[in-house]
CSV table of C-alpha atoms in Angstrom, one decimal:
chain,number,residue,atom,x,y,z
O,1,UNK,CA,-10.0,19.4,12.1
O,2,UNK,CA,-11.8,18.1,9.4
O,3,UNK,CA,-9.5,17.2,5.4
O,4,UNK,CA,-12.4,17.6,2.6
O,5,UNK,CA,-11.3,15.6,-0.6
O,6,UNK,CA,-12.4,15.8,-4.0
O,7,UNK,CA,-12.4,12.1,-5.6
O,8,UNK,CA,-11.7,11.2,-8.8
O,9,UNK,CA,-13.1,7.6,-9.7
O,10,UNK,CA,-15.6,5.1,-8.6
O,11,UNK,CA,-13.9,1.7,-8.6
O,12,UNK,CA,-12.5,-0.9,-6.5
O,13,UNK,CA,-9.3,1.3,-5.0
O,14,UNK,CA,-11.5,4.4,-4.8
O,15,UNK,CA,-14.2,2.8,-2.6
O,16,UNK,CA,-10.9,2.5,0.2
O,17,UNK,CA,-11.9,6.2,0.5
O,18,UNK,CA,-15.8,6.4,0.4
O,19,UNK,CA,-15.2,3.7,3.5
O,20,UNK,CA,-12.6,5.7,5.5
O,21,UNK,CA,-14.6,9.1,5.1
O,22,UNK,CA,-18.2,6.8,6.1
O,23,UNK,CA,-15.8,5.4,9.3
O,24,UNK,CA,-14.4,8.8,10.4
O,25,UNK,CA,-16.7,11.3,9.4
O,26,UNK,CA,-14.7,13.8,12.0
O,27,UNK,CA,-11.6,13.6,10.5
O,28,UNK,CA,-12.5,13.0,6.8
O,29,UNK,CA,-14.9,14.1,4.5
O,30,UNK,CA,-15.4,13.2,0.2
O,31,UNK,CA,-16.9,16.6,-0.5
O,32,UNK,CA,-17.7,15.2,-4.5
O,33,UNK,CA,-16.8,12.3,-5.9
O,34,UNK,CA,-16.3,13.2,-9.8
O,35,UNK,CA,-16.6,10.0,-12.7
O,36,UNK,CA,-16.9,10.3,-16.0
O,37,UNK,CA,-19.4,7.6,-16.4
O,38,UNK,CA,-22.9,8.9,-15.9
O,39,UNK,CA,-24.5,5.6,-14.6
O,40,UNK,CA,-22.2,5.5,-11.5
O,41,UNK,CA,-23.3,9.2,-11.0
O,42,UNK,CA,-26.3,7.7,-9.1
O,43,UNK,CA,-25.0,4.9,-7.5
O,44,UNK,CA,-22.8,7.0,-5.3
O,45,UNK,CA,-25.5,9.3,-4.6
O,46,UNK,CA,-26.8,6.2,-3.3
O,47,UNK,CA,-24.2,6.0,-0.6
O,48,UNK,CA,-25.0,8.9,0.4
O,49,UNK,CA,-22.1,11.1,-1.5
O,50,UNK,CA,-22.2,13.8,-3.9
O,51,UNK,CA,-21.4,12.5,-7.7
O,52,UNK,CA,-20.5,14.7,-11.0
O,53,UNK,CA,-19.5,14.4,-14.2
O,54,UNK,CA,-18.7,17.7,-15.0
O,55,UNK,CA,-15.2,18.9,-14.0
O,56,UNK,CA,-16.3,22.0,-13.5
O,57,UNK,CA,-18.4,21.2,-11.4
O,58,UNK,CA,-15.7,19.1,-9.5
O,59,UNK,CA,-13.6,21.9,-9.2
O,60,UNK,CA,-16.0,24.2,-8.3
O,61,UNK,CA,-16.8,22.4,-5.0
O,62,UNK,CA,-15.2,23.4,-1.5
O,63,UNK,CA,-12.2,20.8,-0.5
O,64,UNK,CA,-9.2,20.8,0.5
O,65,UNK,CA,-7.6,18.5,-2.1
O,66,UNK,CA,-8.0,15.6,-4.4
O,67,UNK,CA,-7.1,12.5,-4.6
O,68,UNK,CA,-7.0,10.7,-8.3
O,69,UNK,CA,-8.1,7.0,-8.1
O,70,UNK,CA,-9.6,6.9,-11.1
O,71,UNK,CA,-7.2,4.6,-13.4
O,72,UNK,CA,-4.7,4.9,-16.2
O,73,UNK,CA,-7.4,6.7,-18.8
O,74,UNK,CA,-6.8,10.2,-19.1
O,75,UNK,CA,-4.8,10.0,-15.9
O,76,UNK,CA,-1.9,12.0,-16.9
O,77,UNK,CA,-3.9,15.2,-18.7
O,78,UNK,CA,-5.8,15.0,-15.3
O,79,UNK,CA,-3.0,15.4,-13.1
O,80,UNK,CA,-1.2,18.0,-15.5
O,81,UNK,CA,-4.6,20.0,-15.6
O,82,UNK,CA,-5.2,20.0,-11.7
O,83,UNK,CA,-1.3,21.0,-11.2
O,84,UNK,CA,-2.2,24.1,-13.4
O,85,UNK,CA,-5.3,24.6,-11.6
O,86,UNK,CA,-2.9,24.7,-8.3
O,87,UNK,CA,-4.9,21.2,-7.0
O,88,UNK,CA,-3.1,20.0,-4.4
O,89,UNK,CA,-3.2,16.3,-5.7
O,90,UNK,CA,-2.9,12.8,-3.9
O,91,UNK,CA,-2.4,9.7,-6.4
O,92,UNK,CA,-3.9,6.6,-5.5
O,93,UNK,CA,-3.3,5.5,-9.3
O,94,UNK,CA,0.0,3.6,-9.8
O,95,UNK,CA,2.5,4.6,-12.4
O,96,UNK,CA,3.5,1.3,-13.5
O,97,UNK,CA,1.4,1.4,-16.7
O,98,UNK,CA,2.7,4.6,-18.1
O,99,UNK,CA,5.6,5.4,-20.3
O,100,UNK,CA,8.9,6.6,-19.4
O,101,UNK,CA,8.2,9.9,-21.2
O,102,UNK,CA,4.3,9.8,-19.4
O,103,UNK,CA,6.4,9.6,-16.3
O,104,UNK,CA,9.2,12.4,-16.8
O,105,UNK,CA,5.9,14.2,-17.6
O,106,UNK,CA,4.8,14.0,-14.0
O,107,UNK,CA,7.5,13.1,-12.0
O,108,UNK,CA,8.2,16.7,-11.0
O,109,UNK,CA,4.8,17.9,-9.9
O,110,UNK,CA,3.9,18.5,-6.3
O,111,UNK,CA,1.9,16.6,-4.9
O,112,UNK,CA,1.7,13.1,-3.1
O,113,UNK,CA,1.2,9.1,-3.7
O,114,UNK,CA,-1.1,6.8,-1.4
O,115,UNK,CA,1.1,4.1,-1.5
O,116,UNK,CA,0.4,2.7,1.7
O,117,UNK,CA,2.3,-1.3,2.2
O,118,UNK,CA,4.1,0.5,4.2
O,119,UNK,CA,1.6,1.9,6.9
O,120,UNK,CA,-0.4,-1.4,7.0
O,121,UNK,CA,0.1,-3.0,10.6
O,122,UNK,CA,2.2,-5.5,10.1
O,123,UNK,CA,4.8,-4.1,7.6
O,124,UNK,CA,4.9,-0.6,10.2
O,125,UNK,CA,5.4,-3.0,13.1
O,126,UNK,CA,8.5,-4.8,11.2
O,127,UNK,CA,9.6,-0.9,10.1
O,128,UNK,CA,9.5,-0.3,14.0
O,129,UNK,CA,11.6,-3.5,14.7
O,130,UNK,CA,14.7,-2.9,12.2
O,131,UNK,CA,16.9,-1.2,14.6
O,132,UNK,CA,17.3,-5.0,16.5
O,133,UNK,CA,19.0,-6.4,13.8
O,134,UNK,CA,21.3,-3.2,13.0
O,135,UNK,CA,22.2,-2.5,9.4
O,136,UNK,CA,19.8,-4.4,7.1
O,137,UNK,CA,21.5,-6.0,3.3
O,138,UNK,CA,19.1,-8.6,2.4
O,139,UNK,CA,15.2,-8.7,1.6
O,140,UNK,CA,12.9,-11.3,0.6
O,141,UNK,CA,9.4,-10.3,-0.4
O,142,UNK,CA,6.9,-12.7,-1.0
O,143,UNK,CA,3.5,-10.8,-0.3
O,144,UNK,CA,3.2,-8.0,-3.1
O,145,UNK,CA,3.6,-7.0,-6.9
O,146,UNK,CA,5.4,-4.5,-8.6
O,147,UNK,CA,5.4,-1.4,-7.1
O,148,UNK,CA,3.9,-2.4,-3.9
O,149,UNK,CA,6.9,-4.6,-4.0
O,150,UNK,CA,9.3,-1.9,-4.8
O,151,UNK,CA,8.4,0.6,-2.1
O,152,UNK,CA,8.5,-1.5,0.9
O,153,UNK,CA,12.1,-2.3,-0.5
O,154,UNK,CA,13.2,0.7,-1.1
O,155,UNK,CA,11.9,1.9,2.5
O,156,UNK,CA,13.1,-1.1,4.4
O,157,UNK,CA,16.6,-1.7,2.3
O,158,UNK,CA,17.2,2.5,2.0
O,159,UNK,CA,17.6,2.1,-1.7
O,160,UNK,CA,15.9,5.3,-2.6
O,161,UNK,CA,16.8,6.4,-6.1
O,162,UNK,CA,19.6,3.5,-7.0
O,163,UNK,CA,18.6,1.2,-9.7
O,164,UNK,CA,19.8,-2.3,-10.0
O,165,UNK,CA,23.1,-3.4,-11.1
O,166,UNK,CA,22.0,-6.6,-11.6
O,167,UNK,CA,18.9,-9.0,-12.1
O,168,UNK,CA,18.7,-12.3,-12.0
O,169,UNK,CA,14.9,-14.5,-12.2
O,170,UNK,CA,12.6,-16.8,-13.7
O,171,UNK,CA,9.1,-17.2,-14.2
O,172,UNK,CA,6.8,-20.6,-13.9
O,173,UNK,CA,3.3,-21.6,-14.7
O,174,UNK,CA,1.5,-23.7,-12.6
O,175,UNK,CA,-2.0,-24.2,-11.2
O,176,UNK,CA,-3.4,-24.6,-8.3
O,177,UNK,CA,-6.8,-25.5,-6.8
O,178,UNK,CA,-8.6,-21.9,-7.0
O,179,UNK,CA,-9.6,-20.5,-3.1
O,180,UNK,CA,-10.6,-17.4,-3.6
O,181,UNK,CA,-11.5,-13.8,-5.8
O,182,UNK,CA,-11.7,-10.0,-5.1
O,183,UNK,CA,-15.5,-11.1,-4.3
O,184,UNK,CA,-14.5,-13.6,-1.7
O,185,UNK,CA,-13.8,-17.2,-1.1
O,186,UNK,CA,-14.2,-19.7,-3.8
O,187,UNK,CA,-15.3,-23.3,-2.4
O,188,UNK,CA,-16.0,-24.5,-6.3
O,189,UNK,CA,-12.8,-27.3,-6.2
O,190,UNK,CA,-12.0,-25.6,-9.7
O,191,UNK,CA,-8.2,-25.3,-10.6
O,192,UNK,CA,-6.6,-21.9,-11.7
O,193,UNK,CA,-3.7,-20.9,-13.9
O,194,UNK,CA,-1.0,-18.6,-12.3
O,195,UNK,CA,2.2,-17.7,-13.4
O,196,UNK,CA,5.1,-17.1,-10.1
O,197,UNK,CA,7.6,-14.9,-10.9
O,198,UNK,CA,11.2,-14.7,-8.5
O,199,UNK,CA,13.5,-11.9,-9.4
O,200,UNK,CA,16.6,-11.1,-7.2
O,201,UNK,CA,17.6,-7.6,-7.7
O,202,UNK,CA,21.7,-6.5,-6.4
O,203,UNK,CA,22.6,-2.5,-5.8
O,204,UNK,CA,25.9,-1.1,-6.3
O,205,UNK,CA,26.0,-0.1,-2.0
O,206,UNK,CA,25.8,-4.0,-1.5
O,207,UNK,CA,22.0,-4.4,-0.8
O,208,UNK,CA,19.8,-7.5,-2.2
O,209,UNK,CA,15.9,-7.6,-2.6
O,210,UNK,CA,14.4,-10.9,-3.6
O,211,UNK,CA,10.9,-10.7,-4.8
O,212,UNK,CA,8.5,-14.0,-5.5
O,213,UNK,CA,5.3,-13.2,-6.5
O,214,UNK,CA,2.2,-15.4,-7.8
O,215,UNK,CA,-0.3,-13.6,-10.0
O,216,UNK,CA,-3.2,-15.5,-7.4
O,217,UNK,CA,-1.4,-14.5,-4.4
O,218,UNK,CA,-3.4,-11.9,-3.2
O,219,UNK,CA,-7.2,-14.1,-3.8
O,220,UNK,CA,-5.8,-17.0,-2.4
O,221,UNK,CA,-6.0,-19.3,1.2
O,222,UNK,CA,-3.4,-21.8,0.1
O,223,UNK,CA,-0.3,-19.6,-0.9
O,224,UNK,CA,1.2,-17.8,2.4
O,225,UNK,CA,2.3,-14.2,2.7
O,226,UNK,CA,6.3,-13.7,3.5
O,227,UNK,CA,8.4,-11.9,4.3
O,228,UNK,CA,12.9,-12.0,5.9
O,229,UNK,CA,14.6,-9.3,6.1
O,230,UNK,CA,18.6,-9.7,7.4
O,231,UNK,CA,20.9,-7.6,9.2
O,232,UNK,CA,24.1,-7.6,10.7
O,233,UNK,CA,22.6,-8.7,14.2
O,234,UNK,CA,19.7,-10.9,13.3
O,235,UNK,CA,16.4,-11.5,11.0
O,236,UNK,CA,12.8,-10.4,10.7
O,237,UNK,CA,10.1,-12.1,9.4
O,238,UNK,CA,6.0,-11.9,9.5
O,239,UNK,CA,6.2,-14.2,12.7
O,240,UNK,CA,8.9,-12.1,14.9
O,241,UNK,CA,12.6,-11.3,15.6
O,242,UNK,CA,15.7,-13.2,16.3
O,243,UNK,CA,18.3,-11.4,17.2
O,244,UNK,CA,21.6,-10.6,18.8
O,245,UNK,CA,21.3,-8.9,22.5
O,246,UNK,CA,23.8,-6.9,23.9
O,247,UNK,CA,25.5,-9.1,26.1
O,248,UNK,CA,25.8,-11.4,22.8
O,249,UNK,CA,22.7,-13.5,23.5
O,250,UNK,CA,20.9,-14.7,20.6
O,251,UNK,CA,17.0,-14.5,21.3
O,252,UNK,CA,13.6,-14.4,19.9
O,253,UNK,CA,10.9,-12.8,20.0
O,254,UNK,CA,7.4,-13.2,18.6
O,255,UNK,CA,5.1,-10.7,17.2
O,256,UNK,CA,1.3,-10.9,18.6
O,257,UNK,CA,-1.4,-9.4,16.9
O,258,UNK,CA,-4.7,-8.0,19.1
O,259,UNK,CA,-7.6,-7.7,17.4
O,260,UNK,CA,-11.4,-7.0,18.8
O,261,UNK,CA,-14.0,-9.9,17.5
O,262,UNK,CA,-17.9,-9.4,17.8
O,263,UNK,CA,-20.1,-11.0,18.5
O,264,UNK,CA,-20.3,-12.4,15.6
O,265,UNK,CA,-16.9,-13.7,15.7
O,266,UNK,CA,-15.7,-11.5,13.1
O,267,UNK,CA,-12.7,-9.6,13.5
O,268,UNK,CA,-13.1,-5.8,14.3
O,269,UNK,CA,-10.0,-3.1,13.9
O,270,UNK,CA,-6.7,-4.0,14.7
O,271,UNK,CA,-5.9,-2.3,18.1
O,272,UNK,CA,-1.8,-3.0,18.7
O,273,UNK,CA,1.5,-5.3,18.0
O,274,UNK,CA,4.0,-6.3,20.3
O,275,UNK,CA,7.3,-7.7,20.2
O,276,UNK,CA,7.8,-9.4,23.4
O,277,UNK,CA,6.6,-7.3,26.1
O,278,UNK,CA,7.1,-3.9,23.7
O,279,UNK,CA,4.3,-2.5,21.8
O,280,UNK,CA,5.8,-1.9,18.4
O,281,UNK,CA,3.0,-0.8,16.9
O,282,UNK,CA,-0.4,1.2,17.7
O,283,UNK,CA,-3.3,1.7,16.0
O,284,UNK,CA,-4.7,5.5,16.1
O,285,UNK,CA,-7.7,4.5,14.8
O,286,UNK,CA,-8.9,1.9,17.6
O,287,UNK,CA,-12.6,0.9,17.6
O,288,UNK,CA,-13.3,1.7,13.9
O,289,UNK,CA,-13.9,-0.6,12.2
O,290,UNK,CA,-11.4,-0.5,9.3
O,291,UNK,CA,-9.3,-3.2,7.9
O,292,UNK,CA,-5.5,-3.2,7.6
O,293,UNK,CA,-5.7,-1.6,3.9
O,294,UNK,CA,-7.8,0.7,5.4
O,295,UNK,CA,-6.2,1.4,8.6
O,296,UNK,CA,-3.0,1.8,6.4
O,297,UNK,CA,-4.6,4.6,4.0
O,298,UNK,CA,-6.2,6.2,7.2
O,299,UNK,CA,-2.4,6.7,8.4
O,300,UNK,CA,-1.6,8.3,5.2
O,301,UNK,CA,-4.5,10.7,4.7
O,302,UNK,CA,-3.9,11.6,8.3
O,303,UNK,CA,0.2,12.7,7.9
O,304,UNK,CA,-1.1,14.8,5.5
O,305,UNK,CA,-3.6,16.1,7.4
O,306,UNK,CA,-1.1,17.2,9.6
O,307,UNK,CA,1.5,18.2,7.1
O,308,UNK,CA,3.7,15.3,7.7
O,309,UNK,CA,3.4,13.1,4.3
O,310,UNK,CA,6.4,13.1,2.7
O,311,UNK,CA,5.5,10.7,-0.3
O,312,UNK,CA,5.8,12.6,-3.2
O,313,UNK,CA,4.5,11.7,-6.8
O,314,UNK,CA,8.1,10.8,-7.8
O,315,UNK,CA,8.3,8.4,-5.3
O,316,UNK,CA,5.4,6.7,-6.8
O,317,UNK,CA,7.0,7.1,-10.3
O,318,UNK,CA,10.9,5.7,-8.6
O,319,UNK,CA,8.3,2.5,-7.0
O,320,UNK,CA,6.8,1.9,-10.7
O,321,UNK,CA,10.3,2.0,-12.5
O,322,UNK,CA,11.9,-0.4,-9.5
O,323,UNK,CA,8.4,-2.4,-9.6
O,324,UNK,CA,8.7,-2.7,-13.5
O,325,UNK,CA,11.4,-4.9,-12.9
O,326,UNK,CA,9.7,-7.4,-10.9
């Protein structure tokens, strides 16, 4: 069975799905790609997709739904106007920039957000692990911003609509020597400004999420990507599991990662994880060649594919109000 989407926008976070429907042509397909910028109009025909700027037109085409990556401009007439049109609607735009009346203007439509941290390998694997440390009441997060942030807390702490009771933080400005950009590495020896913001966020059932986050964190080499997460019988972290057996033996366990690498010696799709000698995760798409990102948005078009995504838009507007904290 084949999902046809309609796509709204042409930048950075909507070329996620002109690479997934490229890599899996049999499950997915971008039946028109709509922008309201003519120039870009060819430029996607270019990659071999059709491009409009009439919504009309858009709508007019045959899919099966759309998904809206096209920014905060005219985002929330779009999605009101597609509702009314009876568009089954998939939101790859965050709500964090929007007002709290923009929001309550949304938050009840059907319809689903991509927010995906959760499905990328390593976070599902740690998901798949929480039952060895039994009931979780501590989280620190130092990997993601703002809503990102918020939803793997919320789905790894089970704080689903609570809001804080209290929040505690502080911000810093430092600089570092700059590594990398969306384009790549950097190998210039030029510094860079960032700001690093830690917030520590306490819920009324006794839960904690501490979140430390640099602005350069996701373009750069030098600053690492954590995560610890404690419960009752042990503690998770991006390396593996130490934990509490049974018989009351305390024991680790690492995580190892299995990739494919070309020829080339550059690293092909991830094809499992295991925890010891337990595979705690599994990739379904083995052999494409998609990244963890894309691997994690894969997942996600793919549950609702088969009727099984359960992320709704107000979860996306709950992860922006949570994330606005941060």
């Amino acid at each position: 069975m084949k999902t046809k989407f309609l796509l709204f926008g042409t930048g950075w976070r909507a070329h996620f799905y002109l690479r997934i429907a490229k890599a899996l042509p049999d499950l997915f397909e971008i039946a028109m790609v709509y922008t309201k910028r003519p120039e870009r109009v060819s430029y996607i025909e270019s990659l071999g997709f059709n491009a409009t700027c009439s919504l009309s037109k858009a709508l007019s085409s045959t899919f099966d739904a759309a998904i809206v990556a096209s920014g905060k401009e005219g985002f929330v007439s779009l999605m009101l106007a597609l509702s009314r049109e009876g568009v089954e609607t998939l939101s790859e735009t965050s709500f964090l920039g929007f007002s709290y009346e923009e929001q309550e203007e949304l938050i009840d439509l059907p319809g689903y957000t991509l927010e995906q941290y959760q499905y990328v390998p390593l976070y599902r694997a740690i998901i798949n692990s929480l039952d060895l440390i039994g009931e979780v009441d501590e989280m620190s997060l130092s990997a993601l911003h703002n809503h990102h942030a918020a939803a793997l807390a919320r789905r790894i702490l089970t704080i689903f609509d609570e809001s804080p009771v209290s929040i505690d933080g502080a911000d810093f400005d430092s600089s570092i020597v700059k590594t990398g950009s969306r384009s790549g590495m950097v190998l210039t020896g030029e510094k860079e400004s960032y700001k690093r913001k830690v917030r520590m966020l306490s819920f009324s059932n006794g839960k904690f999420f501490i979140n430390d986050f640099s602005s350069n964190q996701y373009h750069s080499y030098l600053i690492p990507n954590r995560i610890e997460i404690r419960g009752e019988r042990g503690v998770i972290d991006e390396r593996g599991v130490s934990y509490v057996s049974d018989v009351g033996y305390p024991i680790h366990e690492d995580y190892q990662i299995f990739r494919d690498i070309d020829t080339l010696n550059q690293s092909l799709s991830l094809s499992h994880i295991t925890l010891g000698s337990k595979v705690v995760y599994k990739n379904e798409f083995y052999g494409v060649n998609l990244n963890d990102d894309e691997i994690a948005i894969s997942t996600m078009l793919k549950l609702y594919q088969d009727g099984k995504l359960d992320y709704t838009i107000r979860d996306g507007i709950i992860d922006a109000r949570l994330g606005a904290l941060l």
